[in-house]
Amino acid sequence: GKMVCSFACAEKIEERARLEELRAKVAVLANLAVRAPQGVERTRARERLAEIAAYATEPVRTQALEALRRIEGG
């Protein structure tokens, strides 16, 4: 027969999908913040990364913090 995923299993799958989505978003924001000229876009990207770093779980938090460090370092 067909395997049915438990609620806990389904939650884990959703959580993993959200994590992957956030990781991809962090990568995009990091690139944007580095490439964008000084100004609004770069500031927004930096703010969004700081926000993600503040509320995300690992490993996304570390990824966002590292991206912020790279941006600050130039």
PDB file with SEQRES, HELIX, SHEET and CRYST1 records, atoms N, CA, C and O in Angstrom:
SEQRES   1 A   74  GLY LYS MET VAL CYS SER PHE ALA CYS ALA GLU LYS ILE          
SEQRES   2 A   74  GLU GLU ARG ALA ARG LEU GLU GLU LEU ARG ALA LYS VAL          
SEQRES   3 A   74  ALA VAL LEU ALA ASN LEU ALA VAL ARG ALA PRO GLN GLY          
SEQRES   4 A   74  VAL GLU ARG THR ARG ALA ARG GLU ARG LEU ALA GLU ILE          
SEQRES   5 A   74  ALA ALA TYR ALA THR GLU PRO VAL ARG THR GLN ALA LEU          
SEQRES   6 A   74  GLU ALA LEU ARG ARG ILE GLU GLY GLY                          
HELIX    1 AA1 PHE A    7  ARG A   35  1                                  29    
HELIX    2 AA2 VAL A   40  TYR A   55  1                                  16    
HELIX    3 AA3 VAL A   60  GLY A   73  1                                  14    
CRYST1    1.000    1.000    1.000  90.00  90.00  90.00 P 1           1          
ATOM      1  N   GLY A   1       0.810  -1.188   0.000  1.00  0.00           N  
ATOM      2  CA  GLY A   1       0.000   0.000   0.000  1.00  0.00           C  
ATOM      3  C   GLY A   1       0.861   1.264   0.000  1.00  0.00           C  
ATOM      4  O   GLY A   1       2.088   1.220  -0.083  1.00  0.00           O  
ATOM      5  N   LYS A   2       0.172   2.359   0.095  1.00  0.00           N  
ATOM      6  CA  LYS A   2       0.824   3.666   0.076  1.00  0.00           C  
ATOM      7  C   LYS A   2       1.242   4.068   1.487  1.00  0.00           C  
ATOM      8  O   LYS A   2       0.478   3.909   2.439  1.00  0.00           O  
ATOM      9  N   MET A   3       2.460   4.588   1.613  1.00  0.00           N  
ATOM     10  CA  MET A   3       2.908   5.045   2.928  1.00  0.00           C  
ATOM     11  C   MET A   3       2.296   6.409   3.225  1.00  0.00           C  
ATOM     12  O   MET A   3       2.266   7.296   2.372  1.00  0.00           O  
ATOM     13  N   VAL A   4       1.819   6.553   4.434  1.00  0.00           N  
ATOM     14  CA  VAL A   4       1.250   7.831   4.836  1.00  0.00           C  
ATOM     15  C   VAL A   4       2.207   8.498   5.808  1.00  0.00           C  
ATOM     16  O   VAL A   4       2.638   7.888   6.786  1.00  0.00           O  
ATOM     17  N   CYS A   5       2.532   9.732   5.538  1.00  0.00           N  
ATOM     18  CA  CYS A   5       3.453  10.487   6.376  1.00  0.00           C  
ATOM     19  C   CYS A   5       2.713  10.975   7.621  1.00  0.00           C  
ATOM     20  O   CYS A   5       1.619  11.532   7.523  1.00  0.00           O  
ATOM     21  N   SER A   6       3.307  10.764   8.772  1.00  0.00           N  
ATOM     22  CA  SER A   6       2.702  11.255  10.007  1.00  0.00           C  
ATOM     23  C   SER A   6       2.745  12.775  10.041  1.00  0.00           C  
ATOM     24  O   SER A   6       3.446  13.404   9.248  1.00  0.00           O  
ATOM     25  N   PHE A   7       1.994  13.355  10.959  1.00  0.00           N  
ATOM     26  CA  PHE A   7       1.981  14.810  11.112  1.00  0.00           C  
ATOM     27  C   PHE A   7       3.389  15.322  11.411  1.00  0.00           C  
ATOM     28  O   PHE A   7       3.831  16.316  10.835  1.00  0.00           O  
ATOM     29  N   ALA A   8       4.090  14.633  12.320  1.00  0.00           N  
ATOM     30  CA  ALA A   8       5.454  15.034  12.681  1.00  0.00           C  
ATOM     31  C   ALA A   8       6.371  14.965  11.475  1.00  0.00           C  
ATOM     32  O   ALA A   8       7.200  15.848  11.257  1.00  0.00           O  
ATOM     33  N   CYS A   9       6.214  13.904  10.694  1.00  0.00           N  
ATOM     34  CA  CYS A   9       7.021  13.719   9.483  1.00  0.00           C  
ATOM     35  C   CYS A   9       6.738  14.851   8.492  1.00  0.00           C  
ATOM     36  O   CYS A   9       7.660  15.430   7.920  1.00  0.00           O  
ATOM     37  N   ALA A  10       5.471  15.153   8.301  1.00  0.00           N  
ATOM     38  CA  ALA A  10       5.076  16.222   7.383  1.00  0.00           C  
ATOM     39  C   ALA A  10       5.643  17.563   7.846  1.00  0.00           C  
ATOM     40  O   ALA A  10       6.098  18.367   7.032  1.00  0.00           O  
ATOM     41  N   GLU A  11       5.612  17.796   9.154  1.00  0.00           N  
ATOM     42  CA  GLU A  11       6.166  19.048   9.696  1.00  0.00           C  
ATOM     43  C   GLU A  11       7.658  19.151   9.423  1.00  0.00           C  
ATOM     44  O   GLU A  11       8.155  20.222   9.074  1.00  0.00           O  
ATOM     45  N   LYS A  12       8.376  18.040   9.581  1.00  0.00           N  
ATOM     46  CA  LYS A  12       9.823  18.036   9.326  1.00  0.00           C  
ATOM     47  C   LYS A  12      10.110  18.361   7.870  1.00  0.00           C  
ATOM     48  O   LYS A  12      11.037  19.112   7.567  1.00  0.00           O  
ATOM     49  N   ILE A  13       9.322  17.801   6.975  1.00  0.00           N  
ATOM     50  CA  ILE A  13       9.504  18.042   5.551  1.00  0.00           C  
ATOM     51  C   ILE A  13       9.261  19.525   5.239  1.00  0.00           C  
ATOM     52  O   ILE A  13      10.019  20.146   4.494  1.00  0.00           O  
ATOM     53  N   GLU A  14       8.192  20.080   5.822  1.00  0.00           N  
ATOM     54  CA  GLU A  14       7.899  21.502   5.616  1.00  0.00           C  
ATOM     55  C   GLU A  14       9.006  22.379   6.171  1.00  0.00           C  
ATOM     56  O   GLU A  14       9.409  23.360   5.546  1.00  0.00           O  
ATOM     57  N   GLU A  15       9.492  22.019   7.349  1.00  0.00           N  
ATOM     58  CA  GLU A  15      10.556  22.775   7.991  1.00  0.00           C  
ATOM     59  C   GLU A  15      11.806  22.765   7.115  1.00  0.00           C  
ATOM     60  O   GLU A  15      12.460  23.795   6.945  1.00  0.00           O  
ATOM     61  N   ARG A  16      12.133  21.604   6.564  1.00  0.00           N  
ATOM     62  CA  ARG A  16      13.300  21.485   5.694  1.00  0.00           C  
ATOM     63  C   ARG A  16      13.122  22.348   4.453  1.00  0.00           C  
ATOM     64  O   ARG A  16      14.068  22.995   4.004  1.00  0.00           O  
ATOM     65  N   ALA A  17      11.922  22.360   3.900  1.00  0.00           N  
ATOM     66  CA  ALA A  17      11.643  23.173   2.715  1.00  0.00           C  
ATOM     67  C   ALA A  17      11.818  24.651   3.045  1.00  0.00           C  
ATOM     68  O   ALA A  17      12.395  25.399   2.256  1.00  0.00           O  
ATOM     69  N   ARG A  18      11.322  25.079   4.213  1.00  0.00           N  
ATOM     70  CA  ARG A  18      11.473  26.470   4.627  1.00  0.00           C  
ATOM     71  C   ARG A  18      12.941  26.822   4.811  1.00  0.00           C  
ATOM     72  O   ARG A  18      13.382  27.906   4.428  1.00  0.00           O  
ATOM     73  N   LEU A  19      13.699  25.893   5.403  1.00  0.00           N  
ATOM     74  CA  LEU A  19      15.133  26.106   5.599  1.00  0.00           C  
ATOM     75  C   LEU A  19      15.835  26.302   4.269  1.00  0.00           C  
ATOM     76  O   LEU A  19      16.630  27.228   4.108  1.00  0.00           O  
ATOM     77  N   GLU A  20      15.542  25.430   3.320  1.00  0.00           N  
ATOM     78  CA  GLU A  20      16.169  25.531   2.001  1.00  0.00           C  
ATOM     79  C   GLU A  20      15.817  26.854   1.337  1.00  0.00           C  
ATOM     80  O   GLU A  20      16.660  27.493   0.707  1.00  0.00           O  
ATOM     81  N   GLU A  21      14.556  27.256   1.486  1.00  0.00           N  
ATOM     82  CA  GLU A  21      14.094  28.508   0.912  1.00  0.00           C  
ATOM     83  C   GLU A  21      14.853  29.687   1.523  1.00  0.00           C  
ATOM     84  O   GLU A  21      15.288  30.596   0.816  1.00  0.00           O  
ATOM     85  N   LEU A  22      15.004  29.655   2.854  1.00  0.00           N  
ATOM     86  CA  LEU A  22      15.728  30.723   3.548  1.00  0.00           C  
ATOM     87  C   LEU A  22      17.192  30.747   3.144  1.00  0.00           C  
ATOM     88  O   LEU A  22      17.771  31.817   2.951  1.00  0.00           O  
ATOM     89  N   ARG A  23      17.797  29.558   3.016  1.00  0.00           N  
ATOM     90  CA  ARG A  23      19.209  29.488   2.628  1.00  0.00           C  
ATOM     91  C   ARG A  23      19.410  30.114   1.256  1.00  0.00           C  
ATOM     92  O   ARG A  23      20.373  30.846   1.029  1.00  0.00           O  
ATOM     93  N   ALA A  24      18.490  29.818   0.347  1.00  0.00           N  
ATOM     94  CA  ALA A  24      18.571  30.379  -0.999  1.00  0.00           C  
ATOM     95  C   ALA A  24      18.402  31.898  -0.938  1.00  0.00           C  
ATOM     96  O   ALA A  24      19.095  32.641  -1.634  1.00  0.00           O  
ATOM     97  N   LYS A  25      17.467  32.346  -0.090  1.00  0.00           N  
ATOM     98  CA  LYS A  25      17.206  33.784   0.051  1.00  0.00           C  
ATOM     99  C   LYS A  25      18.437  34.492   0.609  1.00  0.00           C  
ATOM    100  O   LYS A  25      18.790  35.580   0.153  1.00  0.00           O  
ATOM    101  N   VAL A  26      19.090  33.878   1.595  1.00  0.00           N  
ATOM    102  CA  VAL A  26      20.297  34.460   2.193  1.00  0.00           C  
ATOM    103  C   VAL A  26      21.378  34.613   1.126  1.00  0.00           C  
ATOM    104  O   VAL A  26      22.043  35.646   1.054  1.00  0.00           O  
ATOM    105  N   ALA A  27      21.550  33.587   0.301  1.00  0.00           N  
ATOM    106  CA  ALA A  27      22.568  33.637  -0.750  1.00  0.00           C  
ATOM    107  C   ALA A  27      22.282  34.779  -1.728  1.00  0.00           C  
ATOM    108  O   ALA A  27      23.191  35.509  -2.124  1.00  0.00           O  
ATOM    109  N   VAL A  28      21.018  34.925  -2.111  1.00  0.00           N  
ATOM    110  CA  VAL A  28      20.625  35.989  -3.040  1.00  0.00           C  
ATOM    111  C   VAL A  28      20.852  37.362  -2.406  1.00  0.00           C  
ATOM    112  O   VAL A  28      21.405  38.263  -3.037  1.00  0.00           O  
ATOM    113  N   LEU A  29      20.416  37.508  -1.145  1.00  0.00           N  
ATOM    114  CA  LEU A  29      20.590  38.787  -0.449  1.00  0.00           C  
ATOM    115  C   LEU A  29      22.059  39.140  -0.289  1.00  0.00           C  
ATOM    116  O   LEU A  29      22.444  40.298  -0.449  1.00  0.00           O  
ATOM    117  N   ALA A  30      22.878  38.148   0.025  1.00  0.00           N  
ATOM    118  CA  ALA A  30      24.309  38.386   0.197  1.00  0.00           C  
ATOM    119  C   ALA A  30      24.917  38.901  -1.105  1.00  0.00           C  
ATOM    120  O   ALA A  30      25.688  39.861  -1.102  1.00  0.00           O  
ATOM    121  N   ASN A  31      24.562  38.256  -2.218  1.00  0.00           N  
ATOM    122  CA  ASN A  31      25.071  38.701  -3.521  1.00  0.00           C  
ATOM    123  C   ASN A  31      24.579  40.095  -3.853  1.00  0.00           C  
ATOM    124  O   ASN A  31      25.337  40.927  -4.350  1.00  0.00           O  
ATOM    125  N   LEU A  32      23.316  40.348  -3.580  1.00  0.00           N  
ATOM    126  CA  LEU A  32      22.726  41.651  -3.855  1.00  0.00           C  
ATOM    127  C   LEU A  32      23.437  42.731  -3.044  1.00  0.00           C  
ATOM    128  O   LEU A  32      23.786  43.787  -3.573  1.00  0.00           O  
ATOM    129  N   ALA A  33      23.646  42.462  -1.770  1.00  0.00           N  
ATOM    130  CA  ALA A  33      24.265  43.445  -0.891  1.00  0.00           C  
ATOM    131  C   ALA A  33      25.702  43.751  -1.306  1.00  0.00           C  
ATOM    132  O   ALA A  33      26.178  44.873  -1.135  1.00  0.00           O  
ATOM    133  N   VAL A  34      26.385  42.753  -1.849  1.00  0.00           N  
ATOM    134  CA  VAL A  34      27.766  42.954  -2.278  1.00  0.00           C  
ATOM    135  C   VAL A  34      27.805  43.698  -3.619  1.00  0.00           C  
ATOM    136  O   VAL A  34      28.619  44.600  -3.815  1.00  0.00           O  
ATOM    137  N   ARG A  35      26.922  43.310  -4.530  1.00  0.00           N  
ATOM    138  CA  ARG A  35      26.944  43.883  -5.882  1.00  0.00           C  
ATOM    139  C   ARG A  35      26.278  45.240  -5.984  1.00  0.00           C  
ATOM    140  O   ARG A  35      26.690  46.082  -6.781  1.00  0.00           O  
ATOM    141  N   ALA A  36      25.249  45.452  -5.178  1.00  0.00           N  
ATOM    142  CA  ALA A  36      24.488  46.697  -5.279  1.00  0.00           C  
ATOM    143  C   ALA A  36      25.373  47.875  -4.896  1.00  0.00           C  
ATOM    144  O   ALA A  36      26.210  47.765  -4.000  1.00  0.00           O  
ATOM    145  N   PRO A  37      25.188  48.989  -5.570  1.00  0.00           N  
ATOM    146  CA  PRO A  37      25.950  50.177  -5.178  1.00  0.00           C  
ATOM    147  C   PRO A  37      25.503  50.603  -3.778  1.00  0.00           C  
ATOM    148  O   PRO A  37      24.399  50.275  -3.343  1.00  0.00           O  
ATOM    149  N   GLN A  38      26.357  51.323  -3.091  1.00  0.00           N  
ATOM    150  CA  GLN A  38      25.979  51.820  -1.769  1.00  0.00           C  
ATOM    151  C   GLN A  38      24.642  52.506  -1.903  1.00  0.00           C  
ATOM    152  O   GLN A  38      24.409  53.230  -2.871  1.00  0.00           O  
ATOM    153  N   GLY A  39      23.774  52.293  -0.963  1.00  0.00           N  
ATOM    154  CA  GLY A  39      22.485  52.965  -1.026  1.00  0.00           C  
ATOM    155  C   GLY A  39      21.360  52.074  -0.555  1.00  0.00           C  
ATOM    156  O   GLY A  39      21.559  51.146   0.230  1.00  0.00           O  
ATOM    157  N   VAL A  40      20.175  52.375  -1.051  1.00  0.00           N  
ATOM    158  CA  VAL A  40      18.955  51.764  -0.553  1.00  0.00           C  
ATOM    159  C   VAL A  40      18.952  50.245  -0.701  1.00  0.00           C  
ATOM    160  O   VAL A  40      18.657  49.532   0.258  1.00  0.00           O  
ATOM    161  N   GLU A  41      19.278  49.742  -1.892  1.00  0.00           N  
ATOM    162  CA  GLU A  41      19.219  48.298  -2.119  1.00  0.00           C  
ATOM    163  C   GLU A  41      20.162  47.553  -1.192  1.00  0.00           C  
ATOM    164  O   GLU A  41      19.789  46.548  -0.586  1.00  0.00           O  
ATOM    165  N   ARG A  42      21.376  48.048  -1.086  1.00  0.00           N  
ATOM    166  CA  ARG A  42      22.367  47.391  -0.238  1.00  0.00           C  
ATOM    167  C   ARG A  42      21.911  47.428   1.219  1.00  0.00           C  
ATOM    168  O   ARG A  42      22.028  46.438   1.940  1.00  0.00           O  
ATOM    169  N   THR A  43      21.393  48.574   1.642  1.00  0.00           N  
ATOM    170  CA  THR A  43      20.909  48.725   3.019  1.00  0.00           C  
ATOM    171  C   THR A  43      19.758  47.767   3.293  1.00  0.00           C  
ATOM    172  O   THR A  43      19.711  47.123   4.340  1.00  0.00           O  
ATOM    173  N   ARG A  44      18.828  47.678   2.340  1.00  0.00           N  
ATOM    174  CA  ARG A  44      17.685  46.765   2.505  1.00  0.00           C  
ATOM    175  C   ARG A  44      18.141  45.325   2.595  1.00  0.00           C  
ATOM    176  O   ARG A  44      17.662  44.571   3.442  1.00  0.00           O  
ATOM    177  N   ALA A  45      19.056  44.941   1.735  1.00  0.00           N  
ATOM    178  CA  ALA A  45      19.557  43.564   1.746  1.00  0.00           C  
ATOM    179  C   ALA A  45      20.237  43.266   3.082  1.00  0.00           C  
ATOM    180  O   ALA A  45      20.052  42.195   3.661  1.00  0.00           O  
ATOM    181  N   ARG A  46      21.021  44.225   3.559  1.00  0.00           N  
ATOM    182  CA  ARG A  46      21.721  44.059   4.836  1.00  0.00           C  
ATOM    183  C   ARG A  46      20.721  43.933   5.989  1.00  0.00           C  
ATOM    184  O   ARG A  46      20.885  43.095   6.875  1.00  0.00           O  
ATOM    185  N   GLU A  47      19.682  44.778   5.966  1.00  0.00           N  
ATOM    186  CA  GLU A  47      18.658  44.735   7.015  1.00  0.00           C  
ATOM    187  C   GLU A  47      17.927  43.393   7.010  1.00  0.00           C  
ATOM    188  O   GLU A  47      17.658  42.819   8.065  1.00  0.00           O  
ATOM    189  N   ARG A  48      17.612  42.904   5.820  1.00  0.00           N  
ATOM    190  CA  ARG A  48      16.893  41.622   5.684  1.00  0.00           C  
ATOM    191  C   ARG A  48      17.782  40.480   6.199  1.00  0.00           C  
ATOM    192  O   ARG A  48      17.297  39.576   6.879  1.00  0.00           O  
ATOM    193  N   LEU A  49      19.069  40.523   5.876  1.00  0.00           N  
ATOM    194  CA  LEU A  49      19.996  39.499   6.373  1.00  0.00           C  
ATOM    195  C   LEU A  49      20.075  39.542   7.897  1.00  0.00           C  
ATOM    196  O   LEU A  49      20.096  38.498   8.549  1.00  0.00           O  
ATOM    197  N   ALA A  50      20.119  40.737   8.457  1.00  0.00           N  
ATOM    198  CA  ALA A  50      20.175  40.877   9.914  1.00  0.00           C  
ATOM    199  C   ALA A  50      18.906  40.302  10.548  1.00  0.00           C  
ATOM    200  O   ALA A  50      18.956  39.655  11.594  1.00  0.00           O  
ATOM    201  N   GLU A  51      17.775  40.551   9.896  1.00  0.00           N  
ATOM    202  CA  GLU A  51      16.494  40.030  10.366  1.00  0.00           C  
ATOM    203  C   GLU A  51      16.503  38.498  10.347  1.00  0.00           C  
ATOM    204  O   GLU A  51      16.108  37.857  11.321  1.00  0.00           O  
ATOM    205  N   ILE A  52      16.956  37.922   9.234  1.00  0.00           N  
ATOM    206  CA  ILE A  52      17.022  36.467   9.116  1.00  0.00           C  
ATOM    207  C   ILE A  52      17.958  35.906  10.176  1.00  0.00           C  
ATOM    208  O   ILE A  52      17.646  34.901  10.815  1.00  0.00           O  
ATOM    209  N   ALA A  53      19.104  36.551  10.365  1.00  0.00           N  
ATOM    210  CA  ALA A  53      20.070  36.088  11.363  1.00  0.00           C  
ATOM    211  C   ALA A  53      19.462  36.117  12.765  1.00  0.00           C  
ATOM    212  O   ALA A  53      19.798  35.290  13.613  1.00  0.00           O  
ATOM    213  N   ALA A  54      18.561  37.078  13.002  1.00  0.00           N  
ATOM    214  CA  ALA A  54      17.967  37.224  14.327  1.00  0.00           C  
ATOM    215  C   ALA A  54      16.936  36.137  14.632  1.00  0.00           C  
ATOM    216  O   ALA A  54      16.842  35.686  15.773  1.00  0.00           O  
ATOM    217  N   TYR A  55      16.156  35.708  13.623  1.00  0.00           N  
ATOM    218  CA  TYR A  55      15.084  34.769  13.956  1.00  0.00           C  
ATOM    219  C   TYR A  55      15.254  33.361  13.390  1.00  0.00           C  
ATOM    220  O   TYR A  55      14.582  32.435  13.845  1.00  0.00           O  
ATOM    221  N   ALA A  56      16.129  33.181  12.418  1.00  0.00           N  
ATOM    222  CA  ALA A  56      16.275  31.871  11.789  1.00  0.00           C  
ATOM    223  C   ALA A  56      16.998  30.901  12.715  1.00  0.00           C  
ATOM    224  O   ALA A  56      17.713  31.304  13.632  1.00  0.00           O  
ATOM    225  N   THR A  57      16.791  29.611  12.451  1.00  0.00           N  
ATOM    226  CA  THR A  57      17.504  28.580  13.199  1.00  0.00           C  
ATOM    227  C   THR A  57      18.764  28.216  12.429  1.00  0.00           C  
ATOM    228  O   THR A  57      18.951  28.635  11.287  1.00  0.00           O  
ATOM    229  N   GLU A  58      19.621  27.435  13.064  1.00  0.00           N  
ATOM    230  CA  GLU A  58      20.820  26.971  12.373  1.00  0.00           C  
ATOM    231  C   GLU A  58      20.406  26.009  11.271  1.00  0.00           C  
ATOM    232  O   GLU A  58      19.388  25.337  11.435  1.00  0.00           O  
ATOM    233  N   PRO A  59      21.116  25.900  10.174  1.00  0.00           N  
ATOM    234  CA  PRO A  59      22.374  26.573   9.864  1.00  0.00           C  
ATOM    235  C   PRO A  59      22.177  27.919   9.177  1.00  0.00           C  
ATOM    236  O   PRO A  59      23.149  28.578   8.807  1.00  0.00           O  
ATOM    237  N   VAL A  60      20.916  28.329   9.004  1.00  0.00           N  
ATOM    238  CA  VAL A  60      20.641  29.564   8.271  1.00  0.00           C  
ATOM    239  C   VAL A  60      21.163  30.785   9.019  1.00  0.00           C  
ATOM    240  O   VAL A  60      21.671  31.726   8.409  1.00  0.00           O  
ATOM    241  N   ARG A  61      21.032  30.764  10.354  1.00  0.00           N  
ATOM    242  CA  ARG A  61      21.507  31.902  11.150  1.00  0.00           C  
ATOM    243  C   ARG A  61      22.986  32.162  10.881  1.00  0.00           C  
ATOM    244  O   ARG A  61      23.385  33.296  10.615  1.00  0.00           O  
ATOM    245  N   THR A  62      23.788  31.120  10.950  1.00  0.00           N  
ATOM    246  CA  THR A  62      25.230  31.252  10.716  1.00  0.00           C  
ATOM    247  C   THR A  62      25.504  31.742   9.299  1.00  0.00           C  
ATOM    248  O   THR A  62      26.369  32.592   9.087  1.00  0.00           O  
ATOM    249  N   GLN A  63      24.768  31.206   8.335  1.00  0.00           N  
ATOM    250  CA  GLN A  63      24.945  31.613   6.938  1.00  0.00           C  
ATOM    251  C   GLN A  63      24.660  33.111   6.783  1.00  0.00           C  
ATOM    252  O   GLN A  63      25.393  33.820   6.093  1.00  0.00           O  
ATOM    253  N   ALA A  64      23.592  33.583   7.427  1.00  0.00           N  
ATOM    254  CA  ALA A  64      23.233  34.997   7.338  1.00  0.00           C  
ATOM    255  C   ALA A  64      24.281  35.863   8.031  1.00  0.00           C  
ATOM    256  O   ALA A  64      24.652  36.920   7.520  1.00  0.00           O  
ATOM    257  N   LEU A  65      24.756  35.418   9.189  1.00  0.00           N  
ATOM    258  CA  LEU A  65      25.776  36.181   9.924  1.00  0.00           C  
ATOM    259  C   LEU A  65      27.076  36.266   9.129  1.00  0.00           C  
ATOM    260  O   LEU A  65      27.719  37.314   9.086  1.00  0.00           O  
ATOM    261  N   GLU A  66      27.457  35.150   8.499  1.00  0.00           N  
ATOM    262  CA  GLU A  66      28.678  35.146   7.680  1.00  0.00           C  
ATOM    263  C   GLU A  66      28.524  36.087   6.490  1.00  0.00           C  
ATOM    264  O   GLU A  66      29.463  36.796   6.127  1.00  0.00           O  
ATOM    265  N   ALA A  67      27.344  36.092   5.890  1.00  0.00           N  
ATOM    266  CA  ALA A  67      27.079  36.990   4.766  1.00  0.00           C  
ATOM    267  C   ALA A  67      27.201  38.439   5.213  1.00  0.00           C  
ATOM    268  O   ALA A  67      27.792  39.266   4.518  1.00  0.00           O  
ATOM    269  N   LEU A  68      26.633  38.740   6.383  1.00  0.00           N  
ATOM    270  CA  LEU A  68      26.739  40.109   6.920  1.00  0.00           C  
ATOM    271  C   LEU A  68      28.192  40.494   7.172  1.00  0.00           C  
ATOM    272  O   LEU A  68      28.597  41.615   6.867  1.00  0.00           O  
ATOM    273  N   ARG A  69      28.972  39.580   7.721  1.00  0.00           N  
ATOM    274  CA  ARG A  69      30.397  39.848   7.957  1.00  0.00           C  
ATOM    275  C   ARG A  69      31.126  40.148   6.666  1.00  0.00           C  
ATOM    276  O   ARG A  69      31.948  41.063   6.611  1.00  0.00           O  
ATOM    277  N   ARG A  70      30.828  39.369   5.608  1.00  0.00           N  
ATOM    278  CA  ARG A  70      31.471  39.602   4.312  1.00  0.00           C  
ATOM    279  C   ARG A  70      31.104  40.976   3.766  1.00  0.00           C  
ATOM    280  O   ARG A  70      31.949  41.669   3.199  1.00  0.00           O  
ATOM    281  N   ILE A  71      29.854  41.363   3.935  1.00  0.00           N  
ATOM    282  CA  ILE A  71      29.387  42.658   3.435  1.00  0.00           C  
ATOM    283  C   ILE A  71      30.090  43.784   4.198  1.00  0.00           C  
ATOM    284  O   ILE A  71      30.601  44.730   3.599  1.00  0.00           O  
ATOM    285  N   GLU A  72      30.105  43.666   5.515  1.00  0.00           N  
ATOM    286  CA  GLU A  72      30.727  44.697   6.346  1.00  0.00           C  
ATOM    287  C   GLU A  72      32.215  44.810   6.033  1.00  0.00           C  
ATOM    288  O   GLU A  72      32.783  45.902   6.047  1.00  0.00           O  
ATOM    289  N   GLY A  73      32.836  43.671   5.751  1.00  0.00           N  
ATOM    290  CA  GLY A  73      34.268  43.652   5.449  1.00  0.00           C  
ATOM    291  C   GLY A  73      34.570  44.190   4.065  1.00  0.00           C  
ATOM    292  O   GLY A  73      35.724  44.437   3.714  1.00  0.00           O  
ATOM    293  N   GLY A  74      33.511  44.367   3.282  1.00  0.00           N  
ATOM    294  CA  GLY A  74      33.702  44.882   1.919  1.00  0.00           C  
ATOM    295  C   GLY A  74      33.939  43.719   1.019  1.00  0.00           C  
ATOM    296  O   GLY A  74      34.128  43.899  -0.185  1.00  0.00           O  
TER     297      GLY A  74                                                      
END                                                                             
